[in-house]
CSV table of C-alpha atoms in Angstrom, one decimal:
chain,number,residue,atom,x,y,z
A,8,MET,CA,41.5,9.9,7.1
A,9,PHE,CA,38.4,8.4,5.7
A,10,LYS,CA,37.3,9.8,2.3
A,11,LYS,CA,33.8,11.1,2.2
A,12,LYS,CA,31.5,9.1,0.1
A,13,PRO,CA,30.3,11.0,-3.0
A,14,THR,CA,26.6,11.9,-3.0
A,15,ALA,CA,24.3,10.7,-5.7
A,16,SER,CA,24.2,14.2,-7.1
A,17,GLU,CA,27.9,14.2,-7.5
A,18,VAL,CA,28.0,10.7,-9.1
A,19,ASP,CA,25.1,11.2,-11.5
A,20,GLY,CA,25.7,14.9,-12.3
A,21,VAL,CA,22.1,15.8,-11.3
A,22,GLN,CA,21.1,18.2,-8.6
A,23,TYR,CA,18.7,15.9,-6.7
A,24,ARG,CA,16.3,17.2,-4.1
A,25,ARG,CA,16.3,15.5,-0.8
A,26,ALA,CA,14.1,15.5,2.3
A,27,LYS,CA,15.3,15.6,5.9
A,28,THR,CA,14.9,12.4,8.0
A,29,TRP,CA,12.3,14.0,10.2
A,30,GLN,CA,10.3,15.0,7.2
A,31,ILE,CA,10.3,11.4,5.9
A,32,ILE,CA,9.3,10.1,9.4
A,33,CYS,CA,6.4,12.6,9.5
A,34,TYR,CA,5.3,11.4,6.0
A,35,ALA,CA,5.4,7.8,7.2
A,36,CYS,CA,3.0,8.8,10.0
A,37,ASN,CA,0.3,8.6,7.3
A,38,ALA,CA,0.1,5.0,8.6
A,39,LEU,CA,-1.5,6.5,11.8
A,40,VAL,CA,-4.3,7.7,9.4
A,41,GLY,CA,-4.6,4.8,6.9
A,42,MET,CA,-3.9,1.8,9.1
A,43,SER,CA,-5.8,3.0,12.2
A,44,VAL,CA,-8.9,3.6,10.0
A,45,TYR,CA,-8.2,0.2,8.4
A,46,SER,CA,-8.4,-1.4,11.9
A,47,LEU,CA,-11.7,0.4,12.5
A,48,ILE,CA,-13.4,-0.2,9.1
A,49,GLY,CA,-12.6,-3.9,9.6
A,50,MET,CA,-15.4,-3.9,12.2
A,51,ALA,CA,-17.9,-2.3,9.7
A,52,SER,CA,-19.9,-5.5,9.6
A,53,TYR,CA,-20.3,-5.4,13.4
A,54,SER,CA,-21.5,-1.8,13.1
A,55,ALA,CA,-23.9,-2.8,10.4
A,56,SER,CA,-25.4,-5.6,12.4
A,57,ILE,CA,-25.4,-4.1,15.9
A,58,GLY,CA,-26.2,-0.5,15.0
A,59,TYR,CA,-28.3,-0.8,11.9
A,60,GLY,CA,-29.8,-4.3,11.9
A,61,ILE,CA,-28.3,-5.3,8.5
A,62,THR,CA,-27.8,-8.9,7.6
A,63,THR,CA,-24.4,-10.4,6.9
A,64,ALA,CA,-25.3,-11.2,3.3
A,65,ALA,CA,-26.3,-7.5,2.7
A,66,VAL,CA,-23.1,-6.3,4.4
A,67,GLY,CA,-21.0,-8.4,2.0
A,68,ILE,CA,-22.8,-6.9,-1.0
A,69,ILE,CA,-22.3,-3.3,0.4
A,70,LEU,CA,-18.6,-3.8,1.1
A,71,THR,CA,-18.0,-5.3,-2.4
A,72,CYS,CA,-19.8,-2.6,-4.2
A,73,THR,CA,-18.1,0.2,-2.2
A,74,ARG,CA,-14.7,-1.3,-2.9
A,75,ILE,CA,-15.4,-1.1,-6.6
A,76,LEU,CA,-16.6,2.5,-6.0
A,77,ASP,CA,-13.3,3.1,-4.1
A,78,GLY,CA,-11.3,2.0,-7.2
A,79,ILE,CA,-13.3,4.3,-9.5
A,80,THR,CA,-12.9,7.3,-7.3
A,81,ASP,CA,-9.1,7.0,-7.2
A,82,PRO,CA,-8.3,8.3,-10.8
A,83,LEU,CA,-11.3,10.8,-10.5
A,84,LEU,CA,-9.5,12.5,-7.6
A,85,ALA,CA,-6.8,13.5,-10.1
A,86,PHE,CA,-9.2,16.1,-11.4
A,87,VAL,CA,-9.6,17.6,-8.0
A,88,TYR,CA,-5.9,17.3,-7.3
A,89,ASP,CA,-5.1,19.1,-10.5
A,90,ARG,CA,-7.3,22.1,-9.7
A,91,VAL,CA,-6.5,22.6,-6.0
A,92,ASN,CA,-4.0,25.5,-5.8
A,93,THR,CA,-4.3,27.7,-2.7
A,94,LYS,CA,-2.1,29.9,-0.6
A,95,PHE,CA,-2.1,27.1,1.9
A,96,GLY,CA,-0.8,24.6,-0.6
A,97,LYS,CA,-2.3,21.6,-2.4
A,98,LEU,CA,-1.3,18.6,-0.4
A,99,ARG,CA,-2.2,19.9,3.1
A,100,VAL,CA,-5.6,21.1,1.9
A,101,LEU,CA,-6.5,17.7,0.5
A,102,LEU,CA,-5.0,15.8,3.4
A,103,ILE,CA,-7.0,17.8,6.0
A,104,ALA,CA,-10.2,17.8,3.8
A,105,GLY,CA,-9.9,14.1,3.3
A,106,TYR,CA,-9.5,13.4,7.0
A,107,LEU,CA,-12.5,15.6,7.9
A,108,ILE,CA,-14.8,13.8,5.4
A,109,GLU,CA,-13.6,10.4,6.8
A,110,ALA,CA,-14.1,11.5,10.4
A,111,VAL,CA,-17.6,12.8,9.9
A,112,ALA,CA,-18.6,9.6,8.0
A,113,LEU,CA,-17.0,7.2,10.5
A,114,TYR,CA,-18.4,9.1,13.5
A,115,ALA,CA,-21.8,8.9,12.0
A,116,MET,CA,-21.4,5.3,11.0
A,117,PHE,CA,-20.1,4.0,14.3
A,118,THR,CA,-21.5,6.4,16.8
A,119,GLY,CA,-23.8,9.3,15.6
A,120,PHE,CA,-26.4,7.2,13.8
A,121,SER,CA,-25.6,3.8,15.1
A,122,SER,CA,-28.2,2.2,17.4
A,123,LYS,CA,-30.6,5.1,16.6
A,124,GLY,CA,-33.1,3.1,14.6
A,125,MET,CA,-31.5,3.8,11.2
A,126,GLY,CA,-31.2,1.2,8.5
A,127,LEU,CA,-29.4,0.1,5.4
A,128,VAL,CA,-29.7,3.3,3.4
A,129,THR,CA,-28.1,5.4,6.1
A,130,PHE,CA,-25.3,3.0,6.7
A,131,THR,CA,-24.6,2.7,2.9
A,132,LEU,CA,-24.6,6.5,2.5
A,133,MET,CA,-22.1,6.9,5.3
A,134,TYR,CA,-19.9,4.2,3.9
A,135,VAL,CA,-19.9,6.0,0.5
A,136,VAL,CA,-19.0,9.3,2.2
A,137,TYR,CA,-16.2,7.4,4.0
A,138,VAL,CA,-14.8,6.1,0.7
A,139,ILE,CA,-14.7,9.6,-0.7
A,140,GLY,CA,-12.7,10.8,2.3
A,141,TYR,CA,-10.4,7.8,2.3
A,142,THR,CA,-9.7,8.3,-1.4
A,143,THR,CA,-8.9,11.9,-1.0
A,144,THR,CA,-6.4,11.2,1.9
A,145,ASN,CA,-4.9,8.0,0.5
A,146,MET,CA,-4.4,9.1,-3.1
A,147,THR,CA,-2.9,12.5,-2.0
A,148,ALA,CA,-0.5,10.6,0.3
A,149,GLN,CA,0.6,8.3,-2.5
A,150,THR,CA,1.8,11.3,-4.6
A,151,ILE,CA,4.1,12.6,-1.8
A,152,PRO,CA,7.2,10.3,-2.1
A,153,ALA,CA,7.9,11.6,-5.7
A,154,ILE,CA,7.5,15.2,-4.5
A,155,MET,CA,9.7,14.9,-1.4
A,156,THR,CA,12.8,13.4,-3.1
A,157,ASN,CA,14.1,12.3,-6.4
A,158,ASP,CA,17.4,11.1,-5.0
A,159,PRO,CA,17.7,7.4,-6.1
A,160,ARG,CA,19.5,6.6,-2.8
A,161,GLN,CA,16.9,8.3,-0.6
A,162,ARG,CA,13.6,7.3,-2.3
A,163,PRO,CA,13.8,3.7,-1.0
A,164,THR,CA,14.2,5.1,2.5
A,165,LEU,CA,10.6,6.3,2.3
A,166,GLY,CA,9.6,2.7,1.7
A,167,VAL,CA,11.4,1.5,4.8
A,168,TRP,CA,9.7,3.9,7.1
A,169,THR,CA,6.3,3.5,5.5
A,170,THR,CA,6.6,-0.3,5.6
A,171,ALA,CA,7.6,-0.3,9.3
A,172,PHE,CA,4.7,2.0,10.2
A,173,ASN,CA,2.2,0.1,8.1
A,174,TYR,CA,3.0,-3.1,10.0
A,175,LEU,CA,3.5,-1.7,13.5
A,176,VAL,CA,0.4,0.6,13.6
A,177,PRO,CA,-2.2,-2.2,13.0
A,178,MET,CA,-0.5,-4.4,15.7
A,179,VAL,CA,-0.6,-1.6,18.2
A,180,MET,CA,-4.2,-0.7,17.3
A,181,SER,CA,-5.2,-4.4,17.6
A,182,MET,CA,-3.7,-4.5,21.1
A,183,VAL,CA,-5.4,-1.2,22.1
A,184,LEU,CA,-8.8,-2.2,20.7
A,185,ASN,CA,-8.9,-5.9,21.7
A,186,VAL,CA,-6.8,-6.0,24.8
A,187,VAL,CA,-7.6,-2.6,26.4
A,188,LEU,CA,-10.9,-1.4,25.2
A,189,LEU,CA,-12.9,-4.7,24.6
A,190,PRO,CA,-12.6,-5.9,28.2
A,191,LYS,CA,-13.7,-2.6,29.5
A,192,CYS,CA,-16.8,-2.7,27.3
A,193,GLY,CA,-17.9,-6.2,28.6
A,194,GLY,CA,-15.7,-8.4,26.4
A,195,THR,CA,-18.1,-8.3,23.4
A,196,TYR,CA,-18.6,-6.3,20.3
A,197,ASN,CA,-21.3,-3.9,21.4
A,198,GLN,CA,-22.3,-0.3,20.8
A,199,ALA,CA,-20.1,1.0,23.7
A,200,PHE,CA,-17.0,-0.8,22.2
A,201,LEU,CA,-17.7,0.5,18.7
A,202,THR,CA,-18.1,4.0,20.1
A,203,ALA,CA,-14.8,3.9,22.0
A,204,ALA,CA,-13.0,2.3,19.1
A,205,CYS,CA,-14.2,5.0,16.8
A,206,ASN,CA,-13.1,7.8,19.2
A,207,VAL,CA,-9.6,6.4,19.6
A,208,THR,CA,-9.2,5.9,15.8
A,209,LEU,CA,-10.3,9.4,15.0
A,210,ILE,CA,-7.9,10.9,17.5
A,211,VAL,CA,-4.9,8.8,16.2
A,212,ALA,CA,-5.8,9.6,12.6
A,213,ALA,CA,-6.0,13.3,13.4
A,214,ILE,CA,-2.5,13.3,15.0
A,215,GLY,CA,-1.2,11.4,11.9
A,216,THR,CA,-2.7,13.9,9.5
A,217,LEU,CA,-1.1,16.8,11.4
A,218,LEU,CA,2.3,15.1,11.3
A,219,VAL,CA,2.1,14.4,7.6
A,220,CYS,CA,1.1,18.0,6.9
A,221,LEU,CA,4.2,19.2,9.0
A,222,GLY,CA,6.4,16.8,7.0
A,223,VAL,CA,5.3,18.0,3.5
A,224,SER,CA,4.9,21.7,4.3
A,225,ALA,CA,8.3,22.6,2.8
A,226,PHE,CA,7.4,21.0,-0.5
A,227,ASP,CA,3.7,22.1,-0.7
A,228,LYS,CA,4.3,25.1,-2.9
A,229,PRO,CA,2.9,26.0,-6.3
A,230,GLU,CA,6.3,25.8,-8.1
A,231,THR,CA,6.6,22.2,-7.0
A,232,PHE,CA,3.8,21.2,-9.3
A,233,VAL,CA,5.0,23.0,-12.4
A,234,GLY,CA,5.7,20.6,-15.3
A,235,THR,CA,8.2,21.1,-18.0
A,236,LYS,CA,5.7,22.8,-20.4
A,237,LYS,CA,2.5,24.7,-20.3
A,238,THR,CA,-0.5,22.4,-20.1
A,239,GLU,CA,-4.3,22.6,-20.2
A,240,PRO,CA,-6.6,21.5,-17.3
A,241,LEU,CA,-6.7,17.8,-16.9
A,242,LYS,CA,-9.2,15.8,-19.0
A,243,MET,CA,-10.4,12.2,-18.9
A,244,ALA,CA,-8.6,11.6,-22.2
A,245,ASP,CA,-5.3,12.4,-20.3
A,246,ILE,CA,-5.9,9.4,-18.0
A,247,VAL,CA,-6.4,7.1,-20.9
A,248,GLU,CA,-3.3,8.5,-22.6
A,249,VAL,CA,-1.1,7.9,-19.6
A,250,LEU,CA,-2.3,4.4,-19.3
A,251,LYS,CA,-1.7,3.8,-23.0
A,252,HIS,CA,1.8,5.3,-23.3
A,253,ASN,CA,3.5,5.2,-19.9
A,254,LYS,CA,5.3,1.8,-20.3
A,255,PRO,CA,6.7,1.6,-16.8
A,256,LEU,CA,3.2,2.2,-15.4
A,257,GLN,CA,1.9,-0.7,-17.5
A,258,CYS,CA,4.7,-2.9,-16.2
A,259,TYR,CA,3.9,-1.9,-12.7
A,260,ILE,CA,0.3,-2.6,-13.0
A,261,ALA,CA,0.9,-6.1,-14.3
A,262,SER,CA,3.6,-6.8,-11.8
A,263,ASN,CA,2.1,-5.4,-8.5
A,264,ALA,CA,-1.6,-6.2,-9.1
A,265,SER,CA,-0.8,-9.8,-9.8
A,266,ASP,CA,1.3,-10.0,-6.6
A,267,LYS,CA,-1.3,-8.2,-4.6
A,268,LEU,CA,-4.1,-10.5,-5.7
A,269,ALA,CA,-2.1,-13.5,-4.6
A,270,GLN,CA,-1.2,-11.8,-1.3
A,271,GLN,CA,-4.8,-11.0,-0.5
A,272,VAL,CA,-6.1,-14.4,-1.4
A,273,GLY,CA,-3.5,-15.9,0.9
A,274,SER,CA,-4.4,-13.6,3.7
A,275,GLN,CA,-8.1,-14.5,3.7
A,276,ALA,CA,-9.2,-15.9,7.1
A,277,ILE,CA,-10.4,-19.2,5.5
A,278,ILE,CA,-7.1,-19.8,3.8
A,279,ASN,CA,-5.2,-19.2,7.1
A,280,THR,CA,-7.7,-21.6,8.7
A,281,ILE,CA,-6.7,-24.3,6.2
A,282,LEU,CA,-3.0,-23.8,6.6
A,283,GLY,CA,-2.8,-23.1,10.4
A,284,GLY,CA,-5.7,-25.0,11.6
A,285,ILE,CA,-6.1,-28.0,9.3
A,286,ILE,CA,-2.7,-28.6,7.7
A,287,ILE,CA,-0.5,-27.5,10.6
A,288,GLY,CA,-3.1,-28.5,13.2
A,289,ASN,CA,-2.6,-25.7,15.7
A,290,ILE,CA,-4.1,-22.4,14.5
A,291,GLY,CA,-3.2,-20.5,17.7
A,292,LEU,CA,0.5,-21.5,17.5
A,293,GLY,CA,0.4,-20.9,13.8
A,294,THR,CA,-0.8,-17.3,14.3
A,295,ILE,CA,1.9,-16.7,16.9
A,296,LEU,CA,4.6,-18.1,14.6
A,297,SER,CA,3.4,-15.7,11.8
A,298,VAL,CA,3.8,-12.7,14.1
A,299,ILE,CA,7.2,-13.9,15.3
A,300,SER,CA,8.4,-14.3,11.7
A,301,MET,CA,6.9,-11.0,10.6
A,302,VAL,CA,8.3,-8.5,13.2
A,303,PRO,CA,12.1,-9.1,12.5
A,304,SER,CA,11.5,-9.2,8.8
A,305,ILE,CA,10.6,-5.5,8.9
A,306,PHE,CA,14.4,-4.8,9.3
A,307,PHE,CA,15.0,-6.5,5.9
A,308,ALA,CA,13.4,-3.4,4.4
A,309,ALA,CA,16.4,-1.4,5.3
A,310,PHE,CA,18.7,-3.8,3.4
A,311,GLY,CA,16.3,-3.6,0.4
A,312,ALA,CA,16.3,0.2,0.5
A,313,LYS,CA,20.1,0.3,0.3
A,314,TYR,CA,20.2,-2.2,-2.5
A,315,VAL,CA,17.5,-0.3,-4.5
A,316,GLY,CA,19.4,3.0,-3.9
A,317,LYS,CA,22.5,1.5,-5.4
A,318,HIS,CA,21.0,-0.6,-8.3
A,319,GLY,CA,17.6,1.0,-9.0
A,320,SER,CA,14.0,0.1,-8.4
A,321,LYS,CA,13.6,-2.2,-11.4
A,322,LYS,CA,16.6,-4.4,-10.5
A,323,GLY,CA,15.4,-4.4,-6.9
A,324,ILE,CA,11.9,-5.7,-7.9
A,325,VAL,CA,13.4,-8.3,-10.2
A,326,ASN,CA,16.1,-9.7,-7.9
A,327,PHE,CA,14.0,-9.8,-4.8
A,328,THR,CA,11.1,-11.4,-6.7
A,329,CYS,CA,13.6,-14.2,-7.8
A,330,ILE,CA,14.6,-14.7,-4.2
A,331,SER,CA,11.0,-14.8,-3.0
A,332,MET,CA,10.3,-17.4,-5.6
A,333,VAL,CA,13.1,-19.7,-4.5
A,334,ILE,CA,12.2,-19.4,-0.8
A,335,THR,CA,8.6,-20.1,-1.5
A,336,ALA,CA,9.5,-23.1,-3.6
A,337,VAL,CA,11.6,-24.4,-0.8
A,338,MET,CA,8.6,-23.9,1.6
A,339,ILE,CA,6.5,-26.1,-0.6
A,340,VAL,CA,9.1,-28.8,-0.7
A,341,PHE,CA,9.4,-28.5,3.1
A,342,PHE,CA,5.6,-29.2,3.5
A,343,LEU,CA,5.9,-32.2,1.2
A,344,VAL,CA,8.8,-33.9,2.9
A,345,ILE,CA,7.7,-33.6,6.5
A,346,ASP,CA,4.6,-34.2,8.6
A,347,PRO,CA,3.1,-30.6,8.7
A,348,LYS,CA,1.5,-31.4,12.1
A,349,GLN,CA,5.1,-31.3,13.6
A,350,ILE,CA,5.1,-27.5,12.8
A,351,GLY,CA,2.4,-27.2,15.4
A,352,VAL,CA,4.6,-28.8,18.1
A,353,MET,CA,6.3,-26.0,20.1
A,354,GLY,CA,10.1,-26.3,20.0
A,355,SER,CA,10.2,-29.0,17.4
A,356,PRO,CA,12.8,-28.9,14.5
A,357,ALA,CA,9.9,-28.5,12.0
A,358,MET,CA,8.6,-25.5,13.8
A,359,ILE,CA,12.0,-23.8,13.9
A,360,ILE,CA,12.7,-24.4,10.2
A,361,TYR,CA,9.1,-23.1,9.4
A,362,VAL,CA,9.8,-19.9,11.3
A,363,ILE,CA,13.2,-19.4,9.6
A,364,LEU,CA,11.7,-19.9,6.1
A,365,SER,CA,8.7,-17.7,7.0
A,366,LEU,CA,11.1,-15.0,8.2
A,367,LEU,CA,13.2,-15.1,5.0
A,368,GLN,CA,10.0,-15.2,2.9
A,369,ASN,CA,8.6,-12.1,4.7
A,370,GLY,CA,11.9,-10.4,4.5
A,371,SER,CA,12.2,-10.7,0.8
A,372,ASN,CA,8.6,-9.7,0.4
A,373,MET,CA,9.5,-6.5,2.4
A,374,CYS,CA,12.3,-5.7,0.0
A,375,ILE,CA,9.9,-6.0,-2.9
A,376,THR,CA,7.5,-3.6,-1.1
A,377,THR,CA,10.4,-1.1,-0.6
A,378,SER,CA,11.4,-1.4,-4.3
A,379,ASN,CA,7.7,-0.8,-5.4
A,380,THR,CA,7.5,2.4,-3.3
A,381,SER,CA,10.6,3.8,-5.1
A,382,TYR,CA,9.4,2.5,-8.5
A,383,MET,CA,6.0,4.3,-8.4
A,384,ALA,CA,7.9,7.6,-7.7
A,385,ASP,CA,10.1,6.8,-10.7
A,386,ALA,CA,7.0,6.2,-12.9
A,387,ILE,CA,5.7,9.6,-11.9
A,388,ASP,CA,8.9,11.3,-12.9
A,389,PHE,CA,9.0,9.2,-16.1
A,390,GLU,CA,5.6,10.6,-17.0
A,391,LEU,CA,6.9,14.2,-16.4
A,392,ASP,CA,9.8,13.5,-18.7
A,393,ARG,CA,7.6,11.9,-21.3
A,394,SER,CA,4.7,14.3,-21.5
A,395,GLY,CA,5.9,17.4,-19.7
A,396,ARG,CA,3.1,17.1,-17.2
A,397,TYR,CA,3.5,16.7,-13.5
A,398,ILE,CA,0.4,14.6,-12.7
A,399,PRO,CA,1.3,12.3,-9.8
A,400,ALA,CA,-2.4,11.7,-8.8
A,401,VAL,CA,-3.2,10.5,-12.4
A,402,VAL,CA,-0.3,8.0,-12.4
A,403,SER,CA,-1.0,6.6,-8.9
A,404,GLY,CA,-4.8,6.8,-9.4
A,405,THR,CA,-4.7,5.0,-12.6
A,406,TYR,CA,-2.7,2.2,-11.1
A,407,SER,CA,-5.0,2.1,-8.0
A,408,LEU,CA,-8.1,1.8,-10.2
A,409,VAL,CA,-6.8,-1.3,-12.0
A,410,ASP,CA,-5.3,-2.7,-8.8
A,411,LYS,CA,-8.5,-2.6,-6.8
A,412,LEU,CA,-10.7,-4.0,-9.6
A,413,ILE,CA,-8.3,-7.0,-9.9
A,414,THR,CA,-7.8,-7.6,-6.1
A,415,SER,CA,-11.6,-7.3,-5.5
A,416,PHE,CA,-11.8,-10.9,-6.8
A,417,ALA,CA,-9.5,-12.1,-3.9
A,418,ALA,CA,-12.5,-13.1,-1.6
A,419,VAL,CA,-14.2,-14.7,-4.6
A,420,ILE,CA,-11.2,-16.8,-5.5
A,421,ALA,CA,-10.7,-18.0,-1.9
A,422,THR,CA,-14.4,-18.9,-1.2
A,423,GLY,CA,-14.7,-20.4,-4.7
A,424,ALA,CA,-11.7,-22.6,-4.1
A,425,VAL,CA,-13.0,-23.9,-0.7
A,426,ALA,CA,-16.4,-24.5,-2.3
A,427,LEU,CA,-14.6,-26.9,-4.7
A,428,LEU,CA,-13.5,-28.8,-1.6
A,429,GLY,CA,-17.1,-29.3,-0.6
A,430,TYR,CA,-17.5,-26.3,1.8
A,431,THR,CA,-20.7,-25.0,0.2
A,432,ALA,CA,-22.8,-24.6,3.3
A,433,THR,CA,-20.1,-24.2,5.9
A,434,MET,CA,-16.7,-22.8,6.3
A,435,PRO,CA,-13.4,-24.7,7.0
A,436,GLN,CA,-12.9,-25.2,10.7
A,437,PRO,CA,-9.6,-25.9,12.5
A,438,THR,CA,-10.9,-29.3,13.7
A,439,ASP,CA,-11.5,-30.6,10.2
A,440,PRO,CA,-9.4,-33.5,9.0
A,441,CYS,CA,-6.5,-32.8,6.5
A,442,THR,CA,-7.4,-34.6,3.3
A,443,PRO,CA,-5.0,-34.6,0.2
A,444,ALA,CA,-7.4,-32.2,-1.6
A,445,ILE,CA,-7.4,-29.7,1.3
A,446,PHE,CA,-3.5,-30.0,1.5
A,447,TRP,CA,-3.0,-29.3,-2.1
A,448,MET,CA,-5.5,-26.5,-2.2
A,449,GLY,CA,-3.7,-24.9,0.8
A,450,MET,CA,-0.4,-25.1,-1.0
A,451,VAL,CA,-1.8,-23.7,-4.2
A,452,LEU,CA,-3.5,-20.8,-2.7
A,453,LYS,CA,-0.9,-19.9,0.0
A,454,PHE,CA,2.3,-20.5,-2.0
A,455,GLY,CA,1.4,-21.4,-5.6
A,456,LEU,CA,-0.5,-18.2,-6.4
A,457,PRO,CA,2.3,-15.9,-5.3
A,458,ILE,CA,4.8,-17.8,-7.5
A,459,ILE,CA,2.4,-17.3,-10.5
A,460,GLY,CA,2.2,-13.6,-9.6
A,461,TRP,CA,6.0,-13.3,-9.5
A,462,ILE,CA,6.3,-15.0,-12.8
A,463,ILE,CA,4.1,-12.3,-14.2
A,464,THR,CA,6.3,-9.7,-12.5
A,465,LEU,CA,9.4,-11.1,-14.2
A,466,ILE,CA,7.8,-11.1,-17.6
A,467,ALA,CA,6.4,-7.6,-17.2
A,468,MET,CA,9.7,-6.2,-16.0
A,469,ARG,CA,11.6,-7.5,-19.0
A,470,SER,CA,10.1,-4.8,-21.2
A,471,CYS,CA,10.4,-2.0,-18.6
A,472,PRO,CA,12.8,0.8,-19.6
A,473,LEU,CA,13.3,2.2,-16.1
A,474,THR,CA,16.9,1.0,-15.4
A,475,LYS,CA,19.1,2.8,-12.9
A,476,GLU,CA,21.0,4.5,-15.8
A,477,GLU,CA,17.8,5.5,-17.7
A,478,MET,CA,16.4,7.1,-14.4
A,479,VAL,CA,19.6,9.3,-14.2
A,480,ASN,CA,18.9,10.5,-17.8
A,481,VAL,CA,15.3,11.1,-17.0
A,482,GLN,CA,16.2,13.3,-14.0
A,483,LYS,CA,18.8,15.3,-16.0
A,484,ARG,CA,16.2,16.0,-18.7
A,485,ILE,CA,13.6,17.0,-16.1
A,486,ALA,CA,16.0,19.3,-14.3
A,487,GLU,CA,16.9,21.1,-17.6
A,488,ARG,CA,13.3,21.5,-18.7
A,489,LYS,CA,11.9,22.3,-15.3
A,490,ALA,CA,14.5,25.1,-14.7
A,491,ALA,CA,13.3,26.8,-17.9
A,492,ALA,CA,9.6,26.2,-17.0
A,493,GLN,CA,10.0,27.6,-13.4
A,494,SER,CA,11.9,30.6,-14.8
A,495,GLU,CA,8.8,31.3,-17.0
A,496,PHE,CA,6.5,30.7,-14.0
A,497,TYR,CA,8.3,33.3,-11.9
A,498,LYS,CA,8.1,35.8,-14.8
A,499,GLU,CA,4.3,35.3,-15.0
A,500,GLN,CA,4.0,35.8,-11.2
A,501,LEU,CA,5.8,39.1,-11.4
A,502,GLN,CA,3.6,40.5,-14.3
């Protein structure tokens, strides 16, 4: 007979809370909200031009300023999050309220006020309202993993499902919008198409919101949010205090923000044009190869989750970062020793090697993403152990503020880099010749920046105290203190 494998609770001596698989899947359906809206808001510039007559330059300024606003509103939501306590819960109220605010703003932006003679002021106001709704929904959702489970084996599983949904939903939405709706609306981005795209997005997001609410309903209770000691209402000084004293959060900000900046620079359309169109010489095939190497790599996330569950979030981040660095270095050498144009030849050995290296690179990056999801939940629990306050919105909001301020420079870095190549009045085109300067700029921005980001990650993680063993001790201390605090909570409820 096979001996049953002991649970994490039995091994660690901690009574971990766990979520059911269907609850985790329902939570991952938050991608139906976030990523469907992401697909729609990517067409905001078309809505601004077609529906409001706003110039491209003005749209760029609006989108940049509102992204900074988006970062500022993230930690501010913590004050709302801290004070919402209703008989219908906290999470569901905020999720539904955030969706409704988003829905009203997007409907007005893309349909209600669009092509009605409105101008820049109306569009900007609607975009600001959208940011408020998006912040409410997104930041609330980010606090859920730490609430649903503290089992070190299960936490990475949430990362697997969310990673899979976050990649699949945009691909499906792209097919629906561009393959199904666009031809029906004349094949051009017009008001009819924007209206149809908005309606589909709001329906998908509504379904996602309801599924997430269903998944978190069992955890959305007042006692869930009780800390390990009595606390006063949240103040701005508390946010500063968390950033100053939560060492794992400091490490995470340095690690993930640097990685994300490199990722967003490399994903800019002009950088992909340089790599796929100019260096490889076949932007159409280059795009197809990217998709081919991306889809299977999602399954790497499952391996990453198993590894993190066994060895801890910190070790997962460090080890998969090292693997990503090696693969990326090999990719650079690969581009140096071959003629990159051969990658653009269907069926060539160079193309096959490129797909394999891209698959491995994407897979290791997926494992880092899975580790990061688990790590953020660990950082929230570390704060509960450190300060006695259960303030997940403060921890995730503080990170998000710094992250968005840093990554808002991605477009500036990309456009500034190509300007150094001489593209001051025009943008790189796939038909441009590949000069040594263009080749090296492509290598630096696509592969060099990620390596720099990973070096920063390894340096930051050296001083991080959240080892697998320490997290077990953290959970033991929380369990002991929370049992006493909840006992006091129930006594007060009975009085």
